[in-house]
Amino acid sequence: MIQLLSSFVTYLLYHAAFFLFVSHLFSARPARWKVYGAAFAVNYGLFIALTILEIPLILNWMIIALLFTVEIRLLYRVAWSSSLLIALLGACVGLSATIVMRSVCALALNMPMAAFSNSYTAINLKALPVALGFLLAAIAWKSIDLQNNRRVLLIITLEKRAQHFLIIEIALCYLYLCLNLLLFYSPLDSILVKLWCLKTAVFVSMGSVLAIWFSYRLASVFVQTRRHDALVRAIDEDERRGVQLQQCADRDALTQCFTRSYAMRALGELLERDAALTVVFADLDRLKFVNDQHGHACGDAYIATAAAALEDLRSSTDDFVARYGGDEFLVVLKGGVNEALLVERMSVVQRELLETARESRFPFTPSISWGATSARPGDDIESLVARSDEAMYRRKHSVRAND
């Protein structure tokens, strides 16, 4: 009766310490009657049944590991893989502790290992080492149940590749422990056999700790890799949005031409490289009159139509049109253009503007005054734009004088 009571109490301590660790690990609190009532009753009842049936120790502990897996899955609603990993750890600690105590008792009492097997009907002294083993396992789980240790295991369970690796490692350790249980059925009364069993339990425990540490480092690498990849994607997305915002800032909302600030920046870069270029300064005639007489909507249509027509001045993708002011545009032609060719191109622009005005039934006749100049050594942005502006006014006055 004392033997049964001691095993009952120590198994309860082991069971409570293990499932308290699981509750802390998964931040869950199942009903106490489920953990300390139903689950304990099932586990301890199975323990007694396996003892009475004299189930071999190997099958005994494999059944316990399987039962732990199912209970963790049902009580904590975690993945099967996580349930299996924690169940293997729980069973591994319990089995290591009982092997240690069986081996120590065999050494201390100078008895063969078979005296501590799972035989129930024969004269057997297993009750003492089993009770001490459960007590040692309970102490071990109380020592393991620390925040840092739980954090390590939680990180491993969240990283599936590291978790699968650790499951394999702990399963192999557990299988090795189970195979060593065969020595408890040997009639040999050898100190070497007893020390071998003791060494197995100690070394498997150390190996399990190393496997957990390596899995944690592996999981940390995977986590850092994911964070790095996420950071790279975030940076790329920010850069893409930055480019989009810059493009929006560089474009005029009405005409979709480049803005004045972009034109000044681009001209500055071209002048720094001493690039050959021609700047055309274009001004829409009578825009104020159109706004006053026909409304700003009509004036906006005038501006947008003229901007589209000025795009025909471009001969390459390097050339660009920018809205300089309300009714003023800059056309930058890289490489330079001779005056005759420029006059011809502007004639095409004027004809296209008139044709679009007729199709859109503008209540006025649109026209563009323009002037052009080429960059000279020592030019800056202001002097280049000012010269093209002056050229535009000279041409406008010349046309009016001829009219």
Coordinates of C-alpha atoms in Angstrom, one line a residue:
M1 CA 0.0 0.0 0.0
I2 CA 2.9 2.4 0.8
Q3 CA 4.5 1.6 -2.5
L4 CA 1.3 2.3 -4.4
L5 CA 0.7 5.6 -2.5
S6 CA 4.3 6.7 -3.0
S7 CA 4.1 6.1 -6.8
F8 CA 0.7 7.9 -6.8
V9 CA 2.0 11.0 -5.1
T10 CA 5.3 11.2 -7.1
Y11 CA 3.5 10.6 -10.4
L12 CA 1.0 13.3 -9.5
L13 CA 4.0 15.7 -8.9
Y14 CA 5.6 14.7 -12.2
H15 CA 2.3 15.1 -14.1
A16 CA 1.5 18.5 -12.5
A17 CA 5.0 19.9 -13.1
F18 CA 5.0 18.8 -16.7
F19 CA 1.5 20.1 -17.6
L20 CA 2.2 23.3 -15.7
F21 CA 5.2 23.8 -18.0
V22 CA 3.0 23.1 -21.0
S23 CA 0.5 25.7 -19.8
H24 CA 3.2 28.3 -19.3
L25 CA 4.7 27.5 -22.7
F26 CA 1.5 27.9 -24.7
S27 CA 0.1 30.6 -22.5
A28 CA -3.1 28.5 -21.9
R29 CA -5.0 27.6 -18.8
P30 CA -7.3 24.6 -19.4
A31 CA -9.7 23.8 -16.7
R32 CA -8.0 22.2 -13.7
W33 CA -10.3 19.2 -13.7
K34 CA -9.2 18.4 -17.2
V35 CA -5.5 18.6 -16.5
Y36 CA -5.2 17.4 -12.9
G37 CA -8.4 15.3 -12.9
A38 CA -9.2 13.6 -16.2
A39 CA -5.8 13.6 -17.7
F40 CA -4.1 12.5 -14.5
A41 CA -6.7 9.7 -14.0
V42 CA -6.2 8.5 -17.5
N43 CA -2.4 8.6 -17.3
Y44 CA -2.0 7.0 -13.9
G45 CA -4.7 4.4 -14.7
L46 CA -2.8 3.5 -17.8
F47 CA 0.4 3.3 -15.7
I48 CA -1.2 0.9 -13.3
A49 CA -2.7 -1.2 -16.1
L50 CA 0.6 -1.5 -18.0
T51 CA 2.2 -2.6 -14.7
I52 CA -0.4 -5.2 -14.0
L53 CA -0.3 -6.5 -17.6
E54 CA 3.5 -6.6 -17.4
I55 CA 3.8 -4.7 -20.7
P56 CA 7.5 -4.5 -21.7
L57 CA 9.1 -1.2 -20.6
I58 CA 9.8 -0.2 -24.2
L59 CA 6.1 -0.4 -25.2
N60 CA 5.1 1.1 -21.8
W61 CA 7.0 4.4 -22.4
M62 CA 6.1 4.6 -26.1
I63 CA 2.4 4.4 -25.1
I64 CA 2.9 7.1 -22.6
A65 CA 4.6 9.4 -25.2
L66 CA 1.7 8.8 -27.6
L67 CA -0.9 9.6 -24.8
F68 CA 1.0 12.8 -23.9
T69 CA 0.8 13.9 -27.5
V70 CA -3.0 13.4 -27.8
E71 CA -3.6 15.1 -24.4
I72 CA -1.5 18.2 -25.3
R73 CA -3.3 18.4 -28.6
L74 CA -6.8 18.2 -27.0
L75 CA -6.1 20.3 -24.0
Y76 CA -4.1 23.2 -25.6
R77 CA -5.4 23.1 -29.2
V78 CA -1.9 23.4 -30.7
A79 CA -0.5 21.7 -33.8
W80 CA 0.1 18.0 -33.8
S81 CA 3.8 18.6 -34.5
S82 CA 4.1 20.9 -31.4
S83 CA 2.1 18.4 -29.3
L84 CA 4.5 15.6 -30.4
L85 CA 7.6 17.6 -29.6
I86 CA 6.6 18.6 -26.1
A87 CA 5.2 15.1 -25.4
L88 CA 8.5 13.5 -26.5
L89 CA 10.4 16.0 -24.2
G90 CA 8.0 15.2 -21.3
A91 CA 8.4 11.4 -21.8
C92 CA 12.1 11.7 -22.3
V93 CA 12.6 13.5 -19.0
G94 CA 10.4 11.0 -17.2
L95 CA 12.2 8.0 -18.8
S96 CA 15.7 9.4 -18.2
A97 CA 14.8 10.0 -14.5
T98 CA 13.5 6.5 -13.9
I99 CA 16.5 4.9 -15.7
V100 CA 18.8 7.0 -13.5
M101 CA 17.0 5.9 -10.3
R102 CA 16.7 2.2 -11.3
S103 CA 20.4 2.2 -12.1
V104 CA 21.3 4.0 -8.9
C105 CA 19.2 1.6 -6.8
A106 CA 20.7 -1.4 -8.6
L107 CA 24.2 -0.1 -7.7
A108 CA 23.3 0.8 -4.2
L109 CA 21.4 -2.5 -3.4
N110 CA 23.9 -4.6 -5.4
M111 CA 21.1 -6.3 -7.3
P112 CA 20.7 -7.1 -11.0
M113 CA 18.9 -4.8 -13.3
A114 CA 16.2 -7.4 -13.8
A115 CA 15.1 -6.8 -10.2
F116 CA 13.8 -3.4 -11.3
S117 CA 12.0 -4.5 -14.5
N118 CA 8.3 -4.2 -15.2
S119 CA 7.5 -7.6 -13.7
Y120 CA 4.6 -7.4 -11.3
T121 CA 4.0 -10.9 -10.2
A122 CA 7.7 -11.8 -9.5
I123 CA 9.6 -10.5 -6.6
N124 CA 10.4 -7.0 -7.8
L125 CA 11.8 -3.9 -6.2
K126 CA 10.9 -1.4 -8.9
A127 CA 8.4 0.6 -6.7
L128 CA 11.3 2.5 -5.0
P129 CA 13.2 3.6 -8.1
V130 CA 10.0 4.3 -10.0
A131 CA 8.7 6.6 -7.2
L132 CA 12.2 8.3 -7.0
G133 CA 12.3 8.6 -10.8
F134 CA 9.0 10.4 -10.9
L135 CA 10.1 12.7 -8.1
L136 CA 13.3 13.5 -10.0
A137 CA 11.4 14.1 -13.2
A138 CA 9.1 16.5 -11.3
I139 CA 12.1 18.4 -9.9
A140 CA 13.6 18.5 -13.4
W141 CA 10.5 20.0 -14.9
K142 CA 10.2 22.6 -12.1
S143 CA 13.9 23.5 -12.9
I144 CA 13.2 23.6 -16.7
D145 CA 10.0 25.8 -16.3
L146 CA 11.9 29.1 -16.6
Q147 CA 10.9 32.0 -18.9
N148 CA 14.1 31.8 -21.0
N149 CA 13.7 28.1 -21.5
R150 CA 10.0 28.5 -22.5
R151 CA 11.0 31.3 -24.9
V152 CA 13.6 29.0 -26.6
L153 CA 11.1 26.2 -27.1
L154 CA 8.4 28.6 -28.3
I155 CA 10.6 30.0 -30.9
I156 CA 11.4 26.5 -32.1
T157 CA 7.8 25.5 -32.3
L158 CA 7.0 28.6 -34.3
E159 CA 9.7 27.7 -36.9
K160 CA 8.5 24.5 -38.5
R161 CA 11.9 23.5 -40.1
A162 CA 13.7 23.8 -36.7
Q163 CA 10.8 22.0 -35.0
H164 CA 10.8 19.1 -37.3
F165 CA 14.6 18.7 -36.9
L166 CA 14.2 18.7 -33.1
I167 CA 11.4 16.2 -33.2
I168 CA 13.7 13.8 -35.1
E169 CA 16.5 14.4 -32.7
I170 CA 14.4 13.9 -29.5
A171 CA 12.7 10.9 -31.0
L172 CA 16.1 9.3 -31.7
C173 CA 17.2 10.0 -28.1
Y174 CA 13.9 8.6 -26.8
L175 CA 14.3 5.5 -29.0
Y176 CA 17.8 5.0 -27.7
L177 CA 16.6 5.3 -24.1
C178 CA 13.8 2.7 -24.8
L179 CA 16.3 0.3 -26.3
N180 CA 18.4 0.5 -23.2
L181 CA 15.4 -0.7 -21.2
L182 CA 16.1 -4.1 -22.6
L183 CA 19.0 -4.3 -20.1
F184 CA 16.4 -4.5 -17.3
Y185 CA 15.5 -7.9 -18.5
S186 CA 19.1 -9.2 -18.4
P187 CA 20.0 -11.5 -15.5
L188 CA 23.5 -10.2 -15.5
D189 CA 24.5 -8.6 -12.2
S190 CA 27.3 -6.4 -13.7
I191 CA 28.4 -3.1 -12.5
L192 CA 29.3 -2.2 -16.0
V193 CA 25.7 -2.8 -17.2
K194 CA 24.4 -0.6 -14.4
L195 CA 26.9 2.2 -15.1
W196 CA 26.0 1.9 -18.8
C197 CA 22.3 2.5 -18.1
L198 CA 23.2 5.4 -15.9
K199 CA 25.5 6.9 -18.5
T200 CA 22.9 6.5 -21.2
A201 CA 20.3 8.5 -19.3
V202 CA 22.8 11.3 -18.5
F203 CA 24.3 11.5 -22.0
V204 CA 20.8 11.4 -23.6
S205 CA 19.8 14.3 -21.4
M206 CA 22.9 16.2 -22.4
G207 CA 22.3 15.4 -26.1
S208 CA 18.7 16.6 -25.8
V209 CA 19.9 19.9 -24.4
L210 CA 22.4 20.3 -27.3
A211 CA 19.7 19.4 -29.8
I212 CA 17.4 22.0 -28.3
W213 CA 20.2 24.6 -28.4
F214 CA 21.1 23.8 -32.0
S215 CA 17.4 23.9 -33.0
Y216 CA 17.0 27.3 -31.3
R217 CA 20.0 28.7 -33.2
L218 CA 18.6 27.2 -36.4
A219 CA 15.2 28.7 -35.7
S220 CA 16.8 32.1 -34.9
V221 CA 18.7 32.1 -38.2
F222 CA 15.4 31.3 -40.1
V223 CA 13.6 34.0 -38.2
Q224 CA 16.3 36.6 -38.9
T225 CA 16.3 35.5 -42.5
R226 CA 12.6 36.1 -42.7
R227 CA 12.9 39.4 -41.0
H228 CA 15.7 40.4 -43.4
D229 CA 13.7 39.4 -46.4
A230 CA 10.7 41.3 -45.0
L231 CA 12.9 44.3 -44.4
V232 CA 14.3 44.1 -47.9
R233 CA 10.8 43.9 -49.4
A234 CA 9.7 46.9 -47.2
I235 CA 12.7 48.9 -48.4
D236 CA 12.0 48.0 -52.0
E237 CA 8.4 48.9 -51.6
D238 CA 9.3 52.3 -49.9
E239 CA 11.8 53.0 -52.8
R240 CA 9.1 52.1 -55.3
R241 CA 6.6 54.4 -53.6
G242 CA 9.3 57.1 -53.3
V243 CA 9.9 56.9 -57.1
Q244 CA 6.1 57.0 -57.7
L245 CA 5.8 60.0 -55.4
Q246 CA 8.8 61.7 -57.0
Q247 CA 7.2 61.1 -60.4
C248 CA 3.9 62.5 -59.3
A249 CA 5.8 65.5 -57.8
D250 CA 7.7 66.0 -61.1
R251 CA 4.5 65.9 -63.3
D252 CA 2.1 68.7 -63.8
A253 CA -1.4 67.6 -62.9
L254 CA -3.2 69.3 -65.8
T255 CA -0.9 68.6 -68.7
Q256 CA 1.2 65.6 -67.4
C257 CA 4.3 67.5 -68.6
F258 CA 7.2 67.8 -66.2
T259 CA 7.1 70.6 -63.7
R260 CA 9.2 73.7 -63.5
S261 CA 11.2 72.3 -60.6
Y262 CA 12.1 69.2 -62.6
A263 CA 13.0 71.3 -65.6
M264 CA 15.4 73.4 -63.5
R265 CA 16.9 70.4 -61.9
A266 CA 17.4 68.6 -65.2
L267 CA 18.8 71.7 -66.9
G268 CA 21.3 72.1 -64.1
E269 CA 22.5 68.6 -64.5
L270 CA 22.9 69.0 -68.3
L271 CA 24.8 72.2 -67.9
E272 CA 27.1 70.7 -65.4
R273 CA 28.0 68.0 -68.0
D274 CA 28.4 70.7 -70.7
A275 CA 25.8 68.8 -72.8
A276 CA 24.7 70.3 -76.1
L277 CA 21.1 71.3 -75.9
T278 CA 18.5 73.7 -77.2
V279 CA 15.8 75.3 -75.0
V280 CA 12.5 76.4 -76.6
F281 CA 10.4 78.9 -74.6
A282 CA 6.7 78.6 -75.6
D283 CA 3.9 81.0 -74.6
L284 CA 0.2 80.5 -75.3
D285 CA -1.3 83.5 -76.9
R286 CA -4.3 85.2 -75.4
L287 CA -4.8 82.7 -72.6
K288 CA -6.1 85.4 -70.2
F289 CA -8.7 86.5 -72.8
V290 CA -9.8 82.8 -73.2
N291 CA -10.2 82.5 -69.4
D292 CA -12.1 85.8 -69.1
Q293 CA -14.4 85.2 -72.1
H294 CA -14.9 81.5 -72.1
G295 CA -14.1 80.3 -68.6
H296 CA -11.2 78.6 -66.9
A297 CA -12.4 75.1 -68.1
C298 CA -11.9 76.3 -71.7
G299 CA -8.5 77.8 -70.7
D300 CA -7.4 74.5 -69.1
A301 CA -8.4 72.6 -72.3
Y302 CA -6.3 75.2 -74.2
I303 CA -3.3 74.5 -72.0
A304 CA -3.6 70.7 -72.1
T305 CA -4.0 70.7 -75.9
A306 CA -1.0 72.9 -76.4
A307 CA 1.1 70.7 -74.1
A308 CA 0.2 67.6 -76.1
A309 CA 1.1 69.4 -79.3
L310 CA 4.5 70.5 -78.0
E311 CA 5.3 66.9 -77.4
D312 CA 5.8 66.7 -81.2
L313 CA 9.0 68.8 -80.8
R314 CA 10.7 65.9 -79.1
S315 CA 12.9 63.7 -81.4
S316 CA 14.1 61.3 -78.7
T317 CA 13.1 60.0 -75.3
D318 CA 15.9 62.3 -73.8
D319 CA 14.0 65.4 -74.8
F320 CA 11.2 66.7 -72.5
V321 CA 8.5 69.2 -72.2
A322 CA 7.9 71.1 -68.9
R323 CA 5.2 73.6 -67.8
Y324 CA 7.2 76.6 -66.7
G325 CA 4.3 78.8 -65.6
G326 CA 0.6 79.3 -66.2
D327 CA 0.8 79.6 -69.9
E328 CA 4.5 79.1 -70.5
F329 CA 6.4 75.9 -71.4
L330 CA 10.0 74.9 -71.8
V331 CA 11.0 72.3 -74.3
V332 CA 14.5 70.9 -73.8
L333 CA 16.0 69.2 -76.8
K334 CA 19.2 67.4 -76.0
G335 CA 22.0 67.4 -78.7
G336 CA 20.9 70.8 -80.1
V337 CA 18.7 71.5 -83.1
N338 CA 19.3 74.0 -86.0
E339 CA 16.9 76.8 -86.4
A340 CA 15.5 75.7 -89.8
L341 CA 14.5 72.3 -88.4
L342 CA 13.1 73.9 -85.3
V343 CA 10.9 76.2 -87.4
E344 CA 9.6 73.3 -89.4
R345 CA 8.8 71.3 -86.2
M346 CA 7.0 74.3 -84.7
S347 CA 4.9 74.6 -87.8
V348 CA 3.8 71.0 -87.3
V349 CA 2.9 71.8 -83.7
Q350 CA 0.9 74.9 -84.7
R351 CA -1.1 72.8 -87.3
E352 CA -1.8 70.0 -84.8
L353 CA -3.0 72.6 -82.3
L354 CA -5.4 74.2 -84.8
E355 CA -6.6 70.8 -85.9
T356 CA -7.3 69.7 -82.4
A357 CA -9.1 73.0 -81.7
R358 CA -11.4 72.5 -84.7
E359 CA -12.2 68.9 -83.6
S360 CA -12.9 70.0 -80.1
R361 CA -14.8 73.1 -81.3
F362 CA -12.8 75.6 -79.4
P363 CA -14.6 79.0 -79.6
F364 CA -11.3 80.7 -80.3
T365 CA -8.2 80.3 -82.4
P366 CA -5.2 79.0 -80.4
S367 CA -1.6 79.8 -81.2
I368 CA 1.8 79.5 -79.6
S369 CA 4.5 82.1 -79.5
W370 CA 8.0 80.6 -79.1
G371 CA 11.7 81.3 -79.1
A372 CA 14.7 79.1 -78.8
T373 CA 18.4 79.3 -77.9
S374 CA 21.3 76.9 -77.6
A375 CA 23.5 76.4 -74.6
R376 CA 26.8 78.2 -74.6
P377 CA 29.9 77.7 -72.5
G378 CA 29.5 79.3 -69.1
D379 CA 25.7 79.3 -69.2
D380 CA 23.7 78.8 -66.1
I381 CA 20.0 78.0 -65.8
E382 CA 18.8 81.5 -65.4
S383 CA 20.8 82.9 -68.4
L384 CA 19.8 80.1 -70.7
V385 CA 16.0 80.4 -69.8
A386 CA 16.2 84.2 -70.0
R387 CA 17.8 84.1 -73.5
S388 CA 15.1 81.7 -74.8
D389 CA 12.4 83.9 -73.2
E390 CA 13.9 87.0 -75.0
A391 CA 14.0 85.0 -78.2
M392 CA 10.3 84.3 -77.8
Y393 CA 9.4 87.9 -77.3
R394 CA 11.4 89.0 -80.3
R395 CA 9.7 86.4 -82.5
K396 CA 6.2 87.4 -81.1
H397 CA 6.8 91.1 -81.8
S398 CA 8.2 90.2 -85.3
V399 CA 5.1 88.2 -86.1
R400 CA 2.8 91.0 -84.9
A401 CA 4.8 93.6 -86.9
N402 CA 4.4 91.5 -90.0
D403 CA 0.7 91.0 -89.4

